């Protein structure tokens, strides 16, 4: 039930009073106002930076609520942030042109995960608090032989569970769809400028914010049930996108399987992009397969892969767990510029990577301020060290690299293993389907997936190492229509001539691609991006597919209206999706 929490915002912001109040609430050491000390939290993972009055670190849900109360009452902008691993500047301030001071609230200290269910059903659902990471969720579920929504990429970077929900992130697992739930507890500022706490977890927690948040934090759940919709649709609220398998199997549909602005998956906290303050989400988990098998596939013909995709989705009794694509150019770049990352993750494991990336980010920020040092010093040093490392990729993968420009990693489970092997055998016995496949050993499967993962950062490393002779990096993530057979990009000369590198990889069965372009030194970044997006519009593609609009993309009308409905006064994360940064007064006077 919504709770009226504060008076309407004041027209003028008394920043000194607000900072004193925050220091009394959280302690001076957890209110960082020094620009150099808080720069890491004001800077995007890949790009972007902005100003902030302070970065603050509540360590309980009740402290978070009190912090929100103080900020709303003072009339400042609020940006919530967890691990800050987003790639489109969506969890940091952007620029200096805000009409009010900005307070960044980092939520990583509140990292509890509650397992729901008893006995054999324990862990079938979870309740994750704001700082809970995918990596910690994986570890907590592993003894129960269950898995979370995402298993590739983001968990290694320490991304938060709620961050994935807020951006309805896609992930690699095509049986699970984009991160999604209709069960959450969140705070929003209504049209009168009042902070409201809304409990749609389907769990009875109390009558007022103090009771609700204390019981939530400590797992004092009196009742666990599912809410029904309040309108004519009375189905229970979902804790995952249970309709996605059917959707991705519809290979004749003239629309993408998933993309961030899809109106069917914008619901309260899901896709909110920080326009509300999320205290907890309730999510389904998935049984861990008893057996898995990975197939490595190569071809020199993109039309073969198009037929392969349709067949794997429509002709098998069970669709694969994932199908990850790499073009040979990306294969080569990742082999050279992702080698040290490969060794680091392979040696230390994913659980240590969040700390490593956080430390590296702070070191990089310090180094960049030393004008006597060359730019991207740590990246260049790491690249030099990587040249001393031995070959890390299996021989059969390297053999396929020599034979084929197109590579696909297909992972299947349990009853799907034998049927997929037989189907692939029959597929490549057809003479029109040029190419081949091999069945990976456990080591080959692990290294193939890790190679695919480090490819995501290889273009960043390449651009950093060669910044003196190459231009900016333009990363795009796009969703093609499900019936699109002509998936390989063909660029006109006026665009291709401005590119130093074209790098393609992605989630092939979902028809979702990451396309990283390293521009030539004199290329106009904004002009090239505009031309690229125009081509994508002509192809019927949607973008971004899974990294959300951030401050880099224009939110389409449906998504912009969703943001305004969630946050009518524009208090939370203003400017997201290239919307206005100014306050909307609505009825708050």
XYZ file of C-alpha atoms in Angstrom:
589
model
C 0.000 0.000 0.000
C 1.451 3.431 -0.938
C 2.749 5.457 1.951
C 2.775 9.272 1.997
C 6.345 9.998 3.014
C 7.265 13.651 2.655
C 6.053 17.123 1.915
C 6.283 18.490 -1.637
C 9.666 19.578 -2.935
C 10.946 23.019 -2.067
C 11.587 25.441 -4.907
C 15.065 26.296 -3.620
C 17.675 23.767 -2.565
C 19.525 24.363 0.696
C 22.536 22.197 -0.127
C 24.361 22.856 3.138
C 21.379 21.749 5.173
C 20.902 18.665 3.006
C 24.543 17.623 3.353
C 24.398 18.067 7.116
C 21.260 15.955 7.235
C 22.844 13.216 5.118
C 25.988 13.200 7.265
C 23.884 12.873 10.422
C 21.953 10.034 8.842
C 24.811 8.083 7.232
C 27.996 9.352 8.856
C 30.533 11.737 7.314
C 32.619 8.927 5.825
C 29.675 7.779 3.686
C 28.839 11.180 2.213
C 31.553 12.017 -0.321
C 31.464 15.565 -1.668
C 35.073 15.870 -2.861
C 35.014 15.742 -6.673
C 38.252 13.792 -6.959
C 37.230 11.176 -4.391
C 33.797 10.572 -5.913
C 34.816 10.761 -9.568
C 34.690 6.974 -9.992
C 30.981 6.994 -9.123
C 30.236 9.939 -11.438
C 31.912 8.346 -14.466
C 30.330 5.756 -16.751
C 31.925 2.351 -17.249
C 32.626 2.981 -20.929
C 31.967 6.725 -21.335
C 30.210 9.713 -19.812
C 30.681 11.836 -16.716
C 28.731 14.455 -14.800
C 28.598 16.622 -11.711
C 27.172 15.680 -8.329
C 26.714 17.480 -5.028
C 27.558 14.220 -3.261
C 27.804 10.471 -3.617
C 26.304 8.676 -0.619
C 26.372 5.085 0.635
C 23.438 3.920 2.792
C 23.944 0.473 4.294
C 20.355 -0.458 5.144
C 16.998 -0.193 3.412
C 15.728 2.127 6.107
C 18.747 4.394 5.607
C 18.048 4.362 1.887
C 14.450 5.408 2.547
C 15.532 8.215 4.896
C 18.084 9.363 2.322
C 15.389 9.484 -0.339
C 13.122 11.433 2.008
C 15.825 14.028 2.631
C 16.677 14.370 -1.064
C 13.048 14.622 -2.172
C 12.276 17.187 0.516
C 15.322 19.234 -0.541
C 14.289 19.091 -4.187
C 17.484 17.604 -5.594
C 17.942 15.141 -8.437
C 18.435 11.511 -7.385
C 20.490 8.973 -9.366
C 20.615 5.440 -7.975
C 23.585 3.286 -8.815
C 24.828 -0.175 -7.878
C 27.918 -1.596 -9.627
C 28.002 1.073 -12.363
C 28.684 -1.484 -15.092
C 26.224 -0.028 -17.628
C 27.550 0.679 -21.109
C 25.334 3.622 -22.108
C 25.937 6.064 -19.215
C 22.628 5.180 -17.570
C 23.705 5.085 -13.902
C 25.824 8.226 -13.645
C 25.218 11.964 -14.045
C 25.651 13.321 -17.564
C 27.202 16.739 -18.009
C 26.673 19.928 -16.029
C 23.373 21.222 -17.426
C 21.002 20.028 -14.668
C 18.620 22.588 -13.151
C 19.090 21.184 -9.613
C 21.952 19.641 -7.641
C 22.492 15.897 -8.146
C 22.917 13.305 -5.403
C 24.163 9.865 -6.437
C 23.056 7.050 -4.112
C 25.192 3.926 -4.326
C 23.313 0.827 -3.149
C 25.990 -1.878 -3.134
C 26.090 -2.162 0.677
C 22.529 -3.581 0.704
C 23.339 -6.894 -0.941
C 21.128 -9.434 0.831
C 19.390 -12.173 -1.145
C 16.463 -14.064 0.408
C 15.675 -17.548 -0.895
C 11.974 -18.361 -1.052
C 10.421 -21.819 -0.801
C 11.033 -24.758 1.498
C 12.484 -28.237 1.128
C 12.848 -29.317 -2.488
C 11.320 -26.019 -3.566
C 13.841 -23.840 -1.767
C 15.348 -21.242 -4.060
C 12.735 -21.534 -6.794
C 12.261 -17.808 -6.292
C 14.455 -15.171 -4.654
C 14.051 -11.664 -3.304
C 17.105 -9.550 -4.146
C 17.925 -6.234 -2.474
C 19.492 -3.282 -4.358
C 23.159 -4.238 -4.049
C 22.820 -7.968 -4.717
C 24.960 -9.027 -7.669
C 24.444 -11.762 -10.218
C 27.693 -13.309 -9.109
C 26.556 -13.602 -5.480
C 23.185 -14.944 -6.616
C 24.919 -17.640 -8.675
C 26.990 -18.696 -5.665
C 23.983 -18.780 -3.342
C 21.917 -20.876 -5.748
C 24.660 -23.315 -6.782
C 24.277 -25.715 -3.793
C 20.560 -25.906 -4.573
C 21.327 -26.779 -8.218
C 19.524 -23.708 -9.453
C 20.649 -20.793 -11.621
C 19.739 -17.102 -12.018
C 18.575 -15.326 -15.146
C 21.997 -14.506 -16.614
C 25.155 -16.568 -16.759
C 27.462 -14.808 -19.223
C 29.268 -11.521 -19.098
C 27.577 -9.274 -16.614
C 28.052 -11.584 -13.644
C 31.797 -11.364 -14.173
C 31.684 -7.574 -13.969
C 29.700 -7.542 -10.731
C 26.478 -6.237 -12.255
C 23.547 -6.040 -9.860
C 20.389 -8.110 -10.123
C 18.192 -5.009 -9.921
C 20.316 -3.249 -12.544
C 19.372 -6.005 -14.975
C 15.680 -5.619 -14.152
C 15.807 -1.816 -14.399
C 17.214 -2.128 -17.902
C 15.354 -5.334 -18.890
C 18.774 -6.599 -19.940
C 18.833 -9.427 -22.408
C 21.623 -11.831 -21.599
C 22.699 -14.846 -23.598
C 20.237 -17.470 -22.425
C 17.506 -17.705 -25.036
C 15.289 -19.932 -22.883
C 14.956 -17.175 -20.259
C 14.399 -13.940 -22.134
C 15.143 -10.429 -20.908
C 15.418 -9.754 -17.173
C 11.853 -9.144 -16.058
C 9.550 -9.209 -13.062
C 6.179 -7.826 -12.053
C 6.898 -8.365 -8.349
C 8.885 -5.585 -6.696
C 9.005 -3.099 -3.850
C 9.931 0.421 -4.900
C 9.612 4.115 -4.089
C 8.462 6.777 -6.506
C 7.719 10.489 -6.387
C 4.118 11.143 -7.393
C 2.662 14.105 -9.282
C 2.321 16.058 -6.020
C 6.027 15.678 -5.329
C 5.484 13.186 -2.501
C 7.588 10.083 -1.969
C 5.532 6.879 -1.934
C 6.600 3.355 -0.974
C 4.834 0.697 -3.064
C 4.876 -2.993 -2.141
C 4.066 -5.239 -5.086
C 6.283 -8.127 -3.962
C 3.284 -10.276 -3.121
C 4.649 -10.542 0.431
C 2.967 -9.025 3.490
C 5.608 -6.920 5.261
C 3.764 -4.387 7.413
C 1.837 -1.134 7.312
C 4.450 1.644 7.248
C 7.886 2.112 5.644
C 9.817 1.331 8.816
C 8.009 -1.991 9.319
C 8.053 -2.898 5.655
C 11.747 -2.210 5.098
C 12.931 -3.734 8.367
C 10.973 -6.940 7.745
C 12.183 -7.062 4.154
C 15.824 -6.616 5.078
C 15.715 -9.340 7.732
C 13.536 -11.759 5.766
C 10.611 -11.637 8.193
C 8.041 -12.827 5.689
C 4.643 -13.476 7.234
C 3.144 -14.654 3.961
C 4.452 -15.401 0.500
C 1.854 -15.298 -2.249
C 1.269 -13.833 -5.671
C -0.761 -10.739 -6.364
C -3.374 -10.688 -9.092
C -3.749 -7.759 -11.440
C -6.196 -5.107 -10.306
C -7.723 -4.822 -13.781
C -9.653 -7.296 -15.890
C -6.569 -9.422 -16.538
C -6.465 -11.641 -13.481
C -3.465 -13.865 -14.192
C -0.833 -13.891 -11.409
C 2.017 -11.474 -11.719
C 5.114 -13.033 -13.284
C 8.599 -13.165 -11.793
C 10.246 -13.779 -15.173
C 9.434 -13.540 -18.875
C 7.774 -16.939 -19.105
C 6.511 -16.213 -22.609
C 9.914 -15.693 -24.213
C 10.588 -19.224 -25.485
C 7.368 -19.150 -27.480
C 8.257 -15.694 -28.747
C 11.799 -16.499 -29.882
C 10.559 -19.689 -31.577
C 8.262 -17.595 -33.785
C 10.855 -17.235 -36.531
C 8.315 -15.849 -39.027
C 7.404 -12.782 -36.946
C 8.225 -9.413 -38.482
C 9.395 -7.889 -35.181
C 12.436 -8.440 -32.948
C 12.305 -10.999 -30.148
C 13.444 -8.463 -27.573
C 14.661 -4.900 -27.218
C 14.806 -2.451 -24.325
C 11.898 -0.240 -25.376
C 9.485 -3.110 -26.078
C 6.218 -1.861 -24.478
C 5.190 -5.421 -23.564
C 8.069 -5.597 -21.104
C 7.912 -2.127 -19.552
C 6.218 -2.650 -16.197
C 6.829 -0.728 -12.972
C 10.463 -1.545 -12.070
C 11.131 -3.634 -15.187
C 12.703 -1.284 -17.694
C 12.429 1.668 -15.293
C 15.984 2.859 -16.060
C 16.300 4.388 -12.606
C 13.063 6.411 -12.763
C 12.008 4.844 -9.446
C 14.046 3.691 -6.434
C 13.949 -0.107 -6.347
C 14.305 -1.686 -2.892
C 13.758 -5.317 -3.897
C 12.681 -7.546 -6.753
C 11.259 -11.049 -6.659
C 12.520 -13.373 -9.378
C 12.205 -16.912 -10.637
C 15.273 -19.129 -10.719
C 15.942 -22.124 -12.961
C 16.993 -25.733 -12.374
C 20.612 -26.384 -13.290
C 20.843 -28.938 -16.127
C 22.146 -32.363 -15.252
C 24.263 -32.420 -18.399
C 25.256 -29.855 -20.996
C 26.983 -30.138 -24.348
C 28.543 -27.377 -26.421
C 28.801 -27.501 -30.217
C 31.250 -25.262 -32.092
C 30.020 -24.429 -35.592
C 31.653 -22.673 -38.523
C 30.584 -21.591 -41.994
C 31.732 -19.283 -44.795
C 28.164 -18.429 -45.854
C 25.871 -16.159 -43.799
C 22.776 -17.668 -45.426
C 23.766 -21.041 -43.948
C 23.747 -19.505 -40.491
C 20.356 -17.923 -41.212
C 18.898 -21.351 -42.045
C 20.716 -22.828 -39.064
C 19.111 -20.322 -36.705
C 15.591 -21.005 -38.012
C 16.066 -24.747 -37.730
C 17.522 -24.762 -34.230
C 14.578 -22.697 -32.997
C 11.713 -24.298 -34.905
C 12.654 -27.930 -35.591
C 13.986 -29.181 -32.250
C 11.807 -30.376 -29.358
C 13.851 -28.194 -26.970
C 15.656 -25.051 -28.061
C 19.322 -24.606 -27.092
C 20.332 -22.790 -23.932
C 22.313 -20.278 -25.949
C 23.806 -19.557 -29.352
C 26.704 -17.085 -29.282
C 28.115 -15.646 -32.512
C 31.610 -14.379 -33.338
C 32.858 -13.090 -36.672
C 36.444 -14.003 -37.530
C 37.551 -10.348 -37.210
C 36.201 -10.246 -33.674
C 37.744 -13.657 -32.986
C 41.171 -12.304 -33.982
C 40.856 -9.039 -32.076
C 39.705 -10.809 -28.907
C 42.548 -13.323 -29.224
C 45.082 -10.479 -29.224
C 43.460 -7.739 -27.137
C 41.501 -9.897 -24.712
C 44.210 -12.405 -23.890
C 45.142 -10.977 -20.489
C 41.451 -10.767 -19.509
C 41.030 -14.379 -20.585
C 43.933 -15.510 -18.389
C 42.820 -13.346 -15.471
C 39.268 -14.705 -15.419
C 40.397 -18.260 -16.119
C 42.866 -18.070 -13.203
C 41.034 -15.977 -10.603
C 37.442 -16.914 -11.438
C 34.473 -14.614 -11.830
C 34.011 -13.940 -8.110
C 37.187 -11.833 -7.928
C 36.536 -9.800 -11.060
C 34.268 -7.113 -9.544
C 37.005 -6.081 -7.104
C 39.613 -6.111 -9.856
C 37.569 -3.901 -12.188
C 36.701 -1.490 -9.365
C 40.379 -1.168 -8.413
C 41.421 -0.737 -12.029
C 38.780 1.983 -12.491
C 40.136 3.962 -9.546
C 43.729 3.574 -10.723
C 42.776 4.698 -14.223
C 40.981 7.761 -12.853
C 44.108 8.690 -10.846
C 46.441 8.145 -13.794
C 44.329 10.240 -16.166
C 44.817 13.263 -13.912
C 48.604 13.078 -14.239
C 49.243 15.114 -17.383
C 52.861 13.986 -17.562
C 51.749 10.371 -18.086
C 50.528 8.995 -21.431
C 46.820 8.321 -21.852
C 45.395 4.833 -21.214
C 48.589 3.844 -19.423
C 47.160 0.784 -17.637
C 45.560 -0.561 -20.831
C 48.824 -0.203 -22.718
C 50.830 -1.869 -19.958
C 48.375 -4.757 -19.716
C 48.526 -5.192 -23.481
C 52.330 -5.379 -23.408
C 52.156 -7.993 -20.657
C 49.600 -10.004 -22.630
C 52.089 -10.441 -25.477
C 54.216 -12.551 -23.126
C 51.381 -14.974 -22.461
C 51.244 -18.252 -24.423
C 48.503 -19.239 -26.853
C 45.304 -19.770 -24.904
C 42.776 -21.013 -27.464
C 42.218 -24.698 -28.298
C 43.634 -26.019 -31.575
C 40.257 -26.962 -33.047
C 38.950 -23.428 -32.509
C 42.039 -22.024 -34.228
C 41.570 -24.461 -37.110
C 37.995 -23.251 -37.567
C 39.230 -19.658 -37.430
C 41.379 -20.440 -40.469
C 38.534 -22.114 -42.365
C 35.475 -20.019 -41.581
C 34.632 -16.325 -41.080
C 31.430 -17.110 -39.128
C 31.541 -18.903 -35.753
C 28.689 -20.053 -33.509
C 28.791 -21.584 -30.021
C 25.631 -23.579 -29.287
C 25.036 -24.991 -25.816
C 22.274 -27.517 -25.134
C 21.151 -29.488 -22.106
C 19.914 -32.918 -21.066
C 17.289 -34.338 -23.465
C 18.249 -31.783 -26.108
C 21.820 -33.018 -26.517
C 21.293 -36.036 -28.751
C 18.506 -34.470 -30.826
C 20.665 -31.404 -31.491
C 23.659 -33.524 -32.498
C 21.542 -35.529 -34.921
C 19.945 -32.388 -36.323
C 23.325 -30.679 -36.887
C 24.674 -33.830 -38.545
C 21.753 -33.936 -40.973
C 21.924 -30.170 -41.562
C 25.548 -30.213 -42.709
C 25.086 -33.380 -44.772
C 22.946 -31.207 -47.050
C 25.376 -29.962 -49.697
C 23.934 -26.431 -49.726
C 24.882 -25.983 -46.072
C 28.603 -25.375 -46.307
C 30.452 -25.571 -43.013
C 30.933 -28.023 -40.176
C 30.772 -28.498 -36.412
C 32.592 -30.294 -33.654
C 31.515 -31.431 -30.197
C 33.502 -29.547 -27.562
C 35.327 -31.148 -24.706
C 34.654 -29.576 -21.303
C 37.823 -27.488 -21.611
C 37.025 -26.393 -25.166
C 33.500 -25.393 -24.157
C 34.758 -23.316 -21.241
C 37.415 -21.586 -23.326
C 35.064 -20.928 -26.239
C 32.584 -19.163 -23.956
C 35.314 -17.231 -22.174
C 36.737 -16.128 -25.525
C 33.283 -14.915 -26.501
C 33.000 -13.029 -23.222
C 36.334 -11.184 -23.431
C 35.479 -10.104 -26.966
C 33.131 -7.522 -25.426
C 36.092 -5.548 -24.070
C 38.564 -6.182 -26.874
C 37.450 -3.219 -28.984
C 37.852 -0.898 -25.984
C 41.390 -2.168 -25.436
C 42.253 -1.847 -29.145
C 40.998 1.739 -29.281
C 42.855 2.657 -26.088
C 46.166 1.144 -27.217
C 45.997 2.789 -30.657
C 44.284 6.052 -29.684
C 46.935 8.155 -31.421
C 46.100 6.763 -34.856
C 42.446 5.686 -34.596
C 39.270 7.570 -33.756
C 36.498 6.918 -31.249
C 34.724 3.673 -30.489
C 31.088 3.445 -31.622
C 29.349 0.472 -29.961
C 25.818 -0.482 -31.016
C 23.603 -3.320 -29.813
C 20.732 -4.088 -32.142
C 17.787 -6.455 -32.438
C 16.861 -7.666 -35.921
C 13.404 -8.919 -36.828
C 12.806 -12.578 -36.061
C 12.123 -13.345 -39.741
C 15.176 -11.452 -40.983
C 17.333 -13.849 -43.003
C 19.659 -11.114 -44.276
C 21.389 -10.640 -40.921
C 24.923 -9.813 -42.097
C 25.444 -6.051 -42.258
C 26.301 -4.434 -45.574
C 27.561 -0.877 -45.268
C 27.668 1.711 -48.058
C 31.105 3.013 -48.990
C 30.503 6.429 -47.463
C 30.207 4.778 -44.031
C 32.665 1.897 -44.496
C 35.415 4.294 -45.562
C 35.251 5.985 -42.129
C 35.818 2.757 -40.186
C 39.107 1.325 -39.001
C 37.546 -1.861 -37.587
C 34.125 -3.515 -37.888
C 33.554 -6.064 -35.138
C 30.488 -8.294 -34.892
C 29.372 -10.670 -32.127
C 26.114 -11.377 -30.348
C 23.256 -13.592 -29.232
C 22.531 -15.250 -32.551
C 19.402 -17.250 -31.752
C 17.696 -14.091 -30.465
C 18.892 -12.199 -33.585
C 20.555 -9.692 -31.254
C 23.986 -8.383 -32.258
C 26.707 -6.262 -30.734
C 28.406 -4.209 -33.410
C 31.542 -2.333 -32.354
C 33.086 0.111 -34.779
C 36.502 1.710 -34.306
C 36.404 4.882 -36.356
C 39.254 6.354 -38.346
C 41.060 9.251 -36.737
C 39.327 12.012 -38.706
C 35.839 10.468 -38.754
C 32.884 12.420 -37.327
C 31.529 10.187 -34.527
C 28.066 11.740 -34.384
C 27.645 11.792 -38.162
C 28.666 8.130 -38.478
C 26.350 7.127 -35.640
C 23.435 8.995 -37.219
C 24.059 7.300 -40.573
C 24.303 3.885 -38.872
C 21.021 4.353 -37.022
C 19.298 5.469 -40.215
C 20.379 2.212 -41.886
C 19.104 0.209 -38.924
C 15.747 2.005 -39.102
C 15.503 1.077 -42.776
C 16.155 -2.582 -41.898
C 13.385 -2.624 -39.279
C 15.889 -3.195 -36.464
C 15.420 -1.867 -32.936
C 18.125 -0.415 -30.732
C 19.451 -0.605 -28.153
C 18.613 -4.265 -27.741
C 19.818 -4.835 -24.179
C 22.019 -2.019 -22.812
C 19.118 0.468 -22.645
C 19.020 4.058 -23.849
C 21.157 5.616 -21.111
C 22.252 9.081 -22.183
C 23.334 7.870 -25.634
C 20.043 6.980 -27.363
C 16.741 8.728 -27.940
C 13.929 6.964 -26.097
C 10.996 6.192 -28.438
C 7.578 7.599 -27.561
C 6.270 4.546 -25.659
C 9.378 4.359 -23.504
C 9.427 8.120 -22.867
C 5.773 8.023 -21.796
C 6.576 5.096 -19.489
C 9.372 7.127 -17.863
C 7.050 10.115 -17.376
C 4.343 7.938 -15.852
C 6.820 6.463 -13.370
C 8.427 9.792 -12.497
C 6.025 12.674 -13.227
C 8.210 15.335 -11.543
C 11.452 14.172 -13.223
C 13.194 13.650 -9.894
C 14.978 10.380 -10.697
C 17.685 10.111 -13.366
C 16.478 13.041 -15.518
C 17.748 13.238 -19.092
C 17.721 9.482 -19.584
C 16.875 8.593 -23.189
C 17.741 12.171 -24.221
C 14.656 13.460 -22.400
C 14.526 16.795 -20.581
C 16.684 17.274 -17.483
C 14.484 19.991 -16.002
C 11.943 19.532 -13.247
C 8.307 18.915 -14.161
C 6.057 20.610 -11.612
C 2.869 18.659 -12.340
C 0.505 19.366 -9.416
C 3.125 19.863 -6.708
C 2.759 23.655 -6.686
